[in-house]
PDB file of C-alpha atoms in Angstrom:
ATOM      1  CA  UNK A   1     -10.169  -6.590  35.592  1.00 89.00           C
ATOM      2  CA  UNK A   2      -6.846  -4.826  35.809  1.00 90.00           C
ATOM      3  CA  UNK A   3      -6.830  -1.485  37.616  1.00 91.00           C
ATOM      4  CA  UNK A   4      -4.073   1.058  37.006  1.00 92.00           C
ATOM      5  CA  UNK A   5      -3.052   2.908  40.145  1.00 93.00           C
ATOM      6  CA  UNK A   6      -0.742   5.481  38.602  1.00 93.00           C
ATOM      7  CA  UNK A   7      -2.837   8.311  40.103  1.00 92.00           C
ATOM      8  CA  UNK A   8      -2.382   6.948  43.614  1.00 93.00           C
ATOM      9  CA  UNK A   9       1.365   6.491  43.197  1.00 94.00           C
ATOM     10  CA  UNK A  10       1.778   9.933  41.646  1.00 94.00           C
ATOM     11  CA  UNK A  11      -0.049  11.455  44.628  1.00 94.00           C
ATOM     12  CA  UNK A  12       2.088   9.447  47.080  1.00 94.00           C
ATOM     13  CA  UNK A  13       5.294  10.624  45.409  1.00 93.00           C
ATOM     14  CA  UNK A  14       3.886  14.148  44.928  1.00 93.00           C
ATOM     15  CA  UNK A  15       4.627  14.071  41.244  1.00 93.00           C
ATOM     16  CA  UNK A  16       2.685  15.528  38.346  1.00 93.00           C
ATOM     17  CA  UNK A  17       1.399  13.819  35.216  1.00 92.00           C
ATOM     18  CA  UNK A  18       3.626  16.149  33.192  1.00 93.00           C
ATOM     19  CA  UNK A  19       6.723  14.823  34.977  1.00 93.00           C
ATOM     20  CA  UNK A  20       5.604  11.269  34.244  1.00 94.00           C
ATOM     21  CA  UNK A  21       4.946  12.131  30.591  1.00 94.00           C
ATOM     22  CA  UNK A  22       8.413  13.697  30.256  1.00 93.00           C
ATOM     23  CA  UNK A  23      10.087  10.714  31.919  1.00 92.00           C
ATOM     24  CA  UNK A  24       8.247   8.177  29.769  1.00 92.00           C
ATOM     25  CA  UNK A  25       8.743  10.185  26.596  1.00 91.00           C
ATOM     26  CA  UNK A  26       5.090   9.779  25.611  1.00 90.00           C
ATOM     27  CA  UNK A  27       2.395  12.366  25.047  1.00 90.00           C
ATOM     28  CA  UNK A  28       0.063  13.625  27.765  1.00 91.00           C
ATOM     29  CA  UNK A  29      -2.819  12.152  25.798  1.00 90.00           C
ATOM     30  CA  UNK A  30      -1.256   8.679  25.976  1.00 89.00           C
ATOM     31  CA  UNK A  31      -0.476   9.091  29.695  1.00 91.00           C
ATOM     32  CA  UNK A  32      -4.106  10.012  30.176  1.00 90.00           C
ATOM     33  CA  UNK A  33      -5.242   6.892  28.268  1.00 90.00           C
ATOM     34  CA  UNK A  34      -2.932   4.780  30.428  1.00 90.00           C
ATOM     35  CA  UNK A  35      -3.997   6.495  33.680  1.00 89.00           C
ATOM     36  CA  UNK A  36      -7.692   6.017  32.932  1.00 88.00           C
ATOM     37  CA  UNK A  37      -7.245   2.334  32.093  1.00 85.00           C
ATOM     38  CA  UNK A  38      -8.290   2.873  28.467  1.00 86.00           C
ATOM     39  CA  UNK A  39      -5.076   1.402  27.002  1.00 88.00           C
ATOM     40  CA  UNK A  40      -5.226  -2.062  25.463  1.00 87.00           C
ATOM     41  CA  UNK A  41      -1.926  -2.954  27.057  1.00 90.00           C
ATOM     42  CA  UNK A  42       1.224  -1.660  28.679  1.00 92.00           C
ATOM     43  CA  UNK A  43       4.742  -2.363  27.455  1.00 92.00           C
ATOM     44  CA  UNK A  44       7.313  -3.734  29.945  1.00 94.00           C
ATOM     45  CA  UNK A  45       9.509  -0.831  28.900  1.00 93.00           C
ATOM     46  CA  UNK A  46       6.839   1.677  29.997  1.00 93.00           C
ATOM     47  CA  UNK A  47       6.203  -0.205  33.232  1.00 94.00           C
ATOM     48  CA  UNK A  48       9.927  -0.245  33.912  1.00 95.00           C
ATOM     49  CA  UNK A  49      10.188   3.518  33.462  1.00 95.00           C
ATOM     50  CA  UNK A  50       7.145   4.163  35.658  1.00 95.00           C
ATOM     51  CA  UNK A  51       8.564   1.986  38.440  1.00 95.00           C
ATOM     52  CA  UNK A  52      11.918   3.730  38.077  1.00 94.00           C
ATOM     53  CA  UNK A  53      10.405   7.200  38.364  1.00 94.00           C
ATOM     54  CA  UNK A  54       7.965   6.394  41.151  1.00 95.00           C
ATOM     55  CA  UNK A  55      10.406   4.096  42.934  1.00 94.00           C
ATOM     56  CA  UNK A  56       7.839   1.350  43.285  1.00 95.00           C
ATOM     57  CA  UNK A  57       7.004  -2.211  42.204  1.00 95.00           C
ATOM     58  CA  UNK A  58       4.746  -3.188  39.254  1.00 95.00           C
ATOM     59  CA  UNK A  59       2.221  -4.440  41.840  1.00 94.00           C
ATOM     60  CA  UNK A  60       1.917  -0.881  43.158  1.00 94.00           C
ATOM     61  CA  UNK A  61       0.837   0.222  39.688  1.00 94.00           C
ATOM     62  CA  UNK A  62      -1.244  -2.747  38.565  1.00 94.00           C
ATOM     63  CA  UNK A  63      -3.994  -4.373  40.561  1.00 92.00           C
ATOM     64  CA  UNK A  64      -6.387  -7.194  39.740  1.00 93.00           C
ATOM     65  CA  UNK A  65     -10.019  -6.933  40.841  1.00 90.00           C
ATOM     66  CA  UNK A  66     -12.726  -9.486  40.136  1.00 90.00           C
ATOM     67  CA  UNK A  67     -15.484  -8.234  37.853  1.00 81.00           C
ATOM     68  CA  UNK A  68     -18.777  -7.778  39.660  1.00 72.00           C
TER      69      UNK A  68
ATOM     70  CA  UNK B   1      18.374   5.985   1.134  1.00 66.00           C
ATOM     71  CA  UNK B   2      15.828   8.227   2.834  1.00 85.00           C
ATOM     72  CA  UNK B   3      12.159   7.558   2.359  1.00 87.00           C
ATOM     73  CA  UNK B   4      11.677  10.956   0.733  1.00 90.00           C
ATOM     74  CA  UNK B   5      14.515  10.359  -1.729  1.00 92.00           C
ATOM     75  CA  UNK B   6      13.146   6.914  -2.615  1.00 93.00           C
ATOM     76  CA  UNK B   7       9.737   8.474  -3.179  1.00 94.00           C
ATOM     77  CA  UNK B   8      11.184  11.126  -5.526  1.00 95.00           C
ATOM     78  CA  UNK B   9      13.043   8.456  -7.514  1.00 96.00           C
ATOM     79  CA  UNK B  10      10.007   6.211  -7.743  1.00 96.00           C
ATOM     80  CA  UNK B  11       7.815   9.125  -8.857  1.00 96.00           C
ATOM     81  CA  UNK B  12      10.423  10.004 -11.504  1.00 97.00           C
ATOM     82  CA  UNK B  13      10.352   6.375 -12.719  1.00 97.00           C
ATOM     83  CA  UNK B  14       6.534   6.497 -12.928  1.00 97.00           C
ATOM     84  CA  UNK B  15       6.650   9.780 -14.891  1.00 98.00           C
ATOM     85  CA  UNK B  16       9.313   8.230 -17.158  1.00 98.00           C
ATOM     86  CA  UNK B  17       7.101   5.187 -17.742  1.00 97.00           C
ATOM     87  CA  UNK B  18       4.176   7.528 -18.450  1.00 97.00           C
ATOM     88  CA  UNK B  19       6.139   9.444 -21.088  1.00 97.00           C
ATOM     89  CA  UNK B  20       7.373   6.189 -22.635  1.00 97.00           C
ATOM     90  CA  UNK B  21       3.797   4.890 -22.600  1.00 97.00           C
ATOM     91  CA  UNK B  22       2.469   7.964 -24.391  1.00 97.00           C
ATOM     92  CA  UNK B  23       5.252   7.682 -26.981  1.00 97.00           C
ATOM     93  CA  UNK B  24       4.597   3.964 -27.407  1.00 96.00           C
ATOM     94  CA  UNK B  25       0.811   4.224 -27.807  1.00 95.00           C
ATOM     95  CA  UNK B  26       0.776   7.461 -29.838  1.00 95.00           C
ATOM     96  CA  UNK B  27       3.850   7.107 -32.037  1.00 95.00           C
ATOM     97  CA  UNK B  28       5.800   3.852 -31.870  1.00 96.00           C
ATOM     98  CA  UNK B  29       2.924   1.349 -32.013  1.00 94.00           C
ATOM     99  CA  UNK B  30       1.024   2.878 -34.996  1.00 93.00           C
ATOM    100  CA  UNK B  31       4.301   3.474 -36.883  1.00 94.00           C
ATOM    101  CA  UNK B  32       5.630   0.000 -36.173  1.00 92.00           C
ATOM    102  CA  UNK B  33       2.368  -1.633 -37.236  1.00 92.00           C
ATOM    103  CA  UNK B  34       2.162   0.670 -40.278  1.00 92.00           C
ATOM    104  CA  UNK B  35       5.696  -0.264 -41.290  1.00 93.00           C
ATOM    105  CA  UNK B  36       4.835  -3.942 -40.965  1.00 90.00           C
ATOM    106  CA  UNK B  37       1.739  -3.504 -43.146  1.00 91.00           C
ATOM    107  CA  UNK B  38       3.826  -1.655 -45.766  1.00 92.00           C
ATOM    108  CA  UNK B  39       6.203  -4.594 -46.000  1.00 92.00           C
ATOM    109  CA  UNK B  40       3.472  -7.235 -45.758  1.00 90.00           C
ATOM    110  CA  UNK B  41       0.306  -5.806 -47.399  1.00 90.00           C
ATOM    111  CA  UNK B  42      -1.602  -9.027 -46.687  1.00 87.00           C
ATOM    112  CA  UNK B  43      -1.669  -7.917 -43.031  1.00 88.00           C
ATOM    113  CA  UNK B  44      -3.637  -4.750 -43.896  1.00 91.00           C
ATOM    114  CA  UNK B  45      -6.924  -6.237 -42.640  1.00 91.00           C
ATOM    115  CA  UNK B  46      -5.325  -6.920 -39.219  1.00 92.00           C
ATOM    116  CA  UNK B  47      -3.948  -3.406 -38.776  1.00 92.00           C
ATOM    117  CA  UNK B  48      -6.996  -1.523 -37.513  1.00 93.00           C
ATOM    118  CA  UNK B  49      -8.534  -4.247 -35.286  1.00 94.00           C
ATOM    119  CA  UNK B  50      -5.234  -4.920 -33.519  1.00 94.00           C
ATOM    120  CA  UNK B  51      -4.409  -1.210 -33.207  1.00 94.00           C
ATOM    121  CA  UNK B  52      -7.817  -0.593 -31.609  1.00 95.00           C
ATOM    122  CA  UNK B  53      -7.315  -3.520 -29.198  1.00 95.00           C
ATOM    123  CA  UNK B  54      -3.843  -2.264 -28.278  1.00 94.00           C
ATOM    124  CA  UNK B  55      -5.130   1.280 -27.721  1.00 95.00           C
ATOM    125  CA  UNK B  56      -7.993  -0.029 -25.574  1.00 96.00           C
ATOM    126  CA  UNK B  57      -5.431  -1.406 -23.116  1.00 95.00           C
ATOM    127  CA  UNK B  58      -3.885   2.075 -22.650  1.00 96.00           C
ATOM    128  CA  UNK B  59      -6.358   3.673 -20.147  1.00 96.00           C
ATOM    129  CA  UNK B  60      -5.833   0.923 -17.564  1.00 96.00           C
ATOM    130  CA  UNK B  61      -2.035   1.206 -17.898  1.00 96.00           C
ATOM    131  CA  UNK B  62      -2.092   4.981 -17.406  1.00 97.00           C
ATOM    132  CA  UNK B  63      -4.634   4.643 -14.581  1.00 97.00           C
ATOM    133  CA  UNK B  64      -2.302   2.218 -12.812  1.00 97.00           C
ATOM    134  CA  UNK B  65       0.599   4.654 -13.273  1.00 97.00           C
ATOM    135  CA  UNK B  66      -1.415   7.515 -11.731  1.00 98.00           C
ATOM    136  CA  UNK B  67      -2.311   5.273  -8.769  1.00 98.00           C
ATOM    137  CA  UNK B  68       1.335   4.206  -8.399  1.00 97.00           C
ATOM    138  CA  UNK B  69       2.336   7.905  -8.360  1.00 97.00           C
ATOM    139  CA  UNK B  70      -0.189   8.558  -5.568  1.00 97.00           C
ATOM    140  CA  UNK B  71       1.183   5.595  -3.542  1.00 97.00           C
ATOM    141  CA  UNK B  72       4.785   6.793  -3.960  1.00 96.00           C
ATOM    142  CA  UNK B  73       3.726  10.290  -2.928  1.00 96.00           C
ATOM    143  CA  UNK B  74       2.234   8.828   0.273  1.00 95.00           C
ATOM    144  CA  UNK B  75       5.478   6.911   0.906  1.00 94.00           C
ATOM    145  CA  UNK B  76       7.390  10.202   0.636  1.00 93.00           C
ATOM    146  CA  UNK B  77       5.140  11.682   3.312  1.00 92.00           C
ATOM    147  CA  UNK B  78       5.807   8.673   5.576  1.00 90.00           C
ATOM    148  CA  UNK B  79       2.302   7.340   5.029  1.00 91.00           C
ATOM    149  CA  UNK B  80       3.131   3.920   3.626  1.00 91.00           C
ATOM    150  CA  UNK B  81       0.584   2.003   5.638  1.00 93.00           C
ATOM    151  CA  UNK B  82      -2.633   3.924   5.046  1.00 94.00           C
ATOM    152  CA  UNK B  83      -6.007   2.804   3.741  1.00 96.00           C
ATOM    153  CA  UNK B  84      -5.638   5.011   0.631  1.00 96.00           C
ATOM    154  CA  UNK B  85      -2.664   2.874  -0.431  1.00 97.00           C
ATOM    155  CA  UNK B  86      -4.679  -0.320   0.100  1.00 97.00           C
ATOM    156  CA  UNK B  87      -7.453   1.083  -2.083  1.00 97.00           C
ATOM    157  CA  UNK B  88      -4.964   2.233  -4.751  1.00 98.00           C
ATOM    158  CA  UNK B  89      -3.173  -1.149  -4.815  1.00 98.00           C
ATOM    159  CA  UNK B  90      -6.475  -3.033  -5.027  1.00 98.00           C
ATOM    160  CA  UNK B  91      -7.556  -0.778  -7.885  1.00 98.00           C
ATOM    161  CA  UNK B  92      -4.220  -1.373  -9.676  1.00 98.00           C
ATOM    162  CA  UNK B  93      -4.846  -5.121  -9.317  1.00 98.00           C
ATOM    163  CA  UNK B  94      -8.367  -4.798 -10.748  1.00 98.00           C
ATOM    164  CA  UNK B  95      -7.085  -2.642 -13.626  1.00 98.00           C
ATOM    165  CA  UNK B  96      -4.374  -5.204 -14.406  1.00 98.00           C
ATOM    166  CA  UNK B  97      -6.889  -8.078 -14.319  1.00 98.00           C
ATOM    167  CA  UNK B  98      -9.349  -6.092 -16.447  1.00 97.00           C
ATOM    168  CA  UNK B  99      -6.665  -5.278 -19.020  1.00 96.00           C
ATOM    169  CA  UNK B 100      -5.530  -8.906 -19.072  1.00 97.00           C
ATOM    170  CA  UNK B 101      -9.132 -10.033 -19.544  1.00 97.00           C
ATOM    171  CA  UNK B 102      -9.660  -7.496 -22.321  1.00 97.00           C
ATOM    172  CA  UNK B 103      -6.535  -8.604 -24.186  1.00 96.00           C
ATOM    173  CA  UNK B 104      -7.428 -12.273 -23.759  1.00 96.00           C
ATOM    174  CA  UNK B 105     -11.038 -11.741 -24.895  1.00 96.00           C
ATOM    175  CA  UNK B 106      -9.855  -9.664 -27.868  1.00 96.00           C
ATOM    176  CA  UNK B 107      -7.474 -12.444 -28.815  1.00 94.00           C
ATOM    177  CA  UNK B 108     -10.189 -15.084 -28.698  1.00 95.00           C
ATOM    178  CA  UNK B 109     -12.632 -12.915 -30.703  1.00 95.00           C
ATOM    179  CA  UNK B 110      -9.993 -12.123 -33.343  1.00 95.00           C
ATOM    180  CA  UNK B 111      -9.077 -15.804 -33.520  1.00 94.00           C
ATOM    181  CA  UNK B 112     -12.721 -16.700 -34.169  1.00 95.00           C
ATOM    182  CA  UNK B 113     -13.007 -13.908 -36.758  1.00 94.00           C
ATOM    183  CA  UNK B 114      -9.835 -15.077 -38.468  1.00 92.00           C
ATOM    184  CA  UNK B 115      -8.017 -11.847 -37.593  1.00 92.00           C
ATOM    185  CA  UNK B 116      -5.192 -13.464 -35.662  1.00 90.00           C
ATOM    186  CA  UNK B 117      -1.677 -14.676 -36.323  1.00 89.00           C
ATOM    187  CA  UNK B 118       0.527 -16.999 -34.293  1.00 91.00           C
ATOM    188  CA  UNK B 119       3.168 -14.333 -33.444  1.00 90.00           C
ATOM    189  CA  UNK B 120       0.411 -11.926 -32.337  1.00 90.00           C
ATOM    190  CA  UNK B 121      -1.179 -14.638 -30.205  1.00 92.00           C
ATOM    191  CA  UNK B 122       2.164 -15.478 -28.626  1.00 94.00           C
ATOM    192  CA  UNK B 123       2.887 -11.836 -27.860  1.00 93.00           C
ATOM    193  CA  UNK B 124      -0.610 -11.382 -26.412  1.00 94.00           C
ATOM    194  CA  UNK B 125      -0.205 -14.502 -24.255  1.00 95.00           C
ATOM    195  CA  UNK B 126       3.038 -13.091 -22.875  1.00 96.00           C
ATOM    196  CA  UNK B 127       1.357  -9.737 -22.166  1.00 96.00           C
ATOM    197  CA  UNK B 128      -1.583 -11.540 -20.517  1.00 96.00           C
ATOM    198  CA  UNK B 129       0.861 -13.404 -18.285  1.00 97.00           C
ATOM    199  CA  UNK B 130       2.646 -10.150 -17.330  1.00 96.00           C
ATOM    200  CA  UNK B 131      -0.699  -8.423 -16.682  1.00 97.00           C
ATOM    201  CA  UNK B 132      -1.956 -11.264 -14.490  1.00 97.00           C
ATOM    202  CA  UNK B 133       1.337 -11.324 -12.578  1.00 98.00           C
ATOM    203  CA  UNK B 134       1.163  -7.546 -11.957  1.00 97.00           C
ATOM    204  CA  UNK B 135      -2.459  -7.912 -10.833  1.00 97.00           C
ATOM    205  CA  UNK B 136      -1.649 -10.756  -8.450  1.00 98.00           C
ATOM    206  CA  UNK B 137       1.364  -8.905  -7.010  1.00 98.00           C
ATOM    207  CA  UNK B 138      -0.639  -5.695  -6.526  1.00 98.00           C
ATOM    208  CA  UNK B 139      -3.488  -7.603  -4.877  1.00 98.00           C
ATOM    209  CA  UNK B 140      -1.088  -9.418  -2.532  1.00 98.00           C
ATOM    210  CA  UNK B 141       0.608  -6.114  -1.657  1.00 97.00           C
ATOM    211  CA  UNK B 142      -2.789  -4.553  -0.920  1.00 97.00           C
ATOM    212  CA  UNK B 143      -3.645  -7.363   1.490  1.00 97.00           C
ATOM    213  CA  UNK B 144      -0.189  -7.146   3.141  1.00 97.00           C
ATOM    214  CA  UNK B 145      -0.558  -3.383   3.552  1.00 97.00           C
ATOM    215  CA  UNK B 146      -4.005  -3.918   5.066  1.00 96.00           C
ATOM    216  CA  UNK B 147      -2.523  -6.385   7.556  1.00 97.00           C
ATOM    217  CA  UNK B 148       0.324  -3.975   8.361  1.00 96.00           C
ATOM    218  CA  UNK B 149      -2.231  -1.231   9.118  1.00 95.00           C
ATOM    219  CA  UNK B 150      -4.045  -3.610  11.492  1.00 93.00           C
ATOM    220  CA  UNK B 151      -0.784  -4.514  13.265  1.00 92.00           C
ATOM    221  CA  UNK B 152       0.264  -0.879  13.561  1.00 89.00           C
ATOM    222  CA  UNK B 153      -3.124   0.156  14.952  1.00 87.00           C
ATOM    223  CA  UNK B 154      -2.938  -2.661  17.496  1.00 86.00           C
ATOM    224  CA  UNK B 155       0.640  -1.729  18.392  1.00 84.00           C
ATOM    225  CA  UNK B 156      -0.393   1.875  18.944  1.00 82.00           C
ATOM    226  CA  UNK B 157      -2.976   0.690  21.480  1.00 83.00           C
ATOM    227  CA  UNK B 158      -0.096  -0.561  23.648  1.00 88.00           C
ATOM    228  CA  UNK B 159       1.590   2.217  25.587  1.00 89.00           C
TER     229      UNK B 159
END
């Protein structure tokens, strides 16, 4: 399964979810869905903006873990 | 043109059609048929049966107009792809098919009863064709709208 590590990166960069929401131009509710891994998918555009804001690589945000 | 403006225009067209429909069913049709009977008294026996059949097709036409008004109102409120529109379009299709069926059945019954004429049959066949075409178009639109709702819902799941 794919794990979203936005929380970890936000903590590393000392940024808030509100800042991320403002930068992405999406609602807090949608950021929350994304953060909790409830989204069906993520657009490249969104991933690009996240990487831009957090100054990181997509691999820092997305992680694959084998289902147990 | 803005969606709201389009909606207003479409609603005005529907209201216009409604007024024309009322005039046609209440005034023009009886007068026209009456005038025909005056000139050709041998058609007297056809007058009432055909007038009743024509008037029986009215409720479905006005029902479809009301549903079309509701759809155009939704479009004005930027709610083109909603389930209410799918239901309304499907209902319009059923009304059109029902009206077509009614007209066709009436034609066949009147033909058996010897209450039909070739020009009336030709006109009815044309109206049946138009009714079936409207029904098919409305049904196809309903299915397309349903598919569009599915695609939009799926798209919204991608952030």
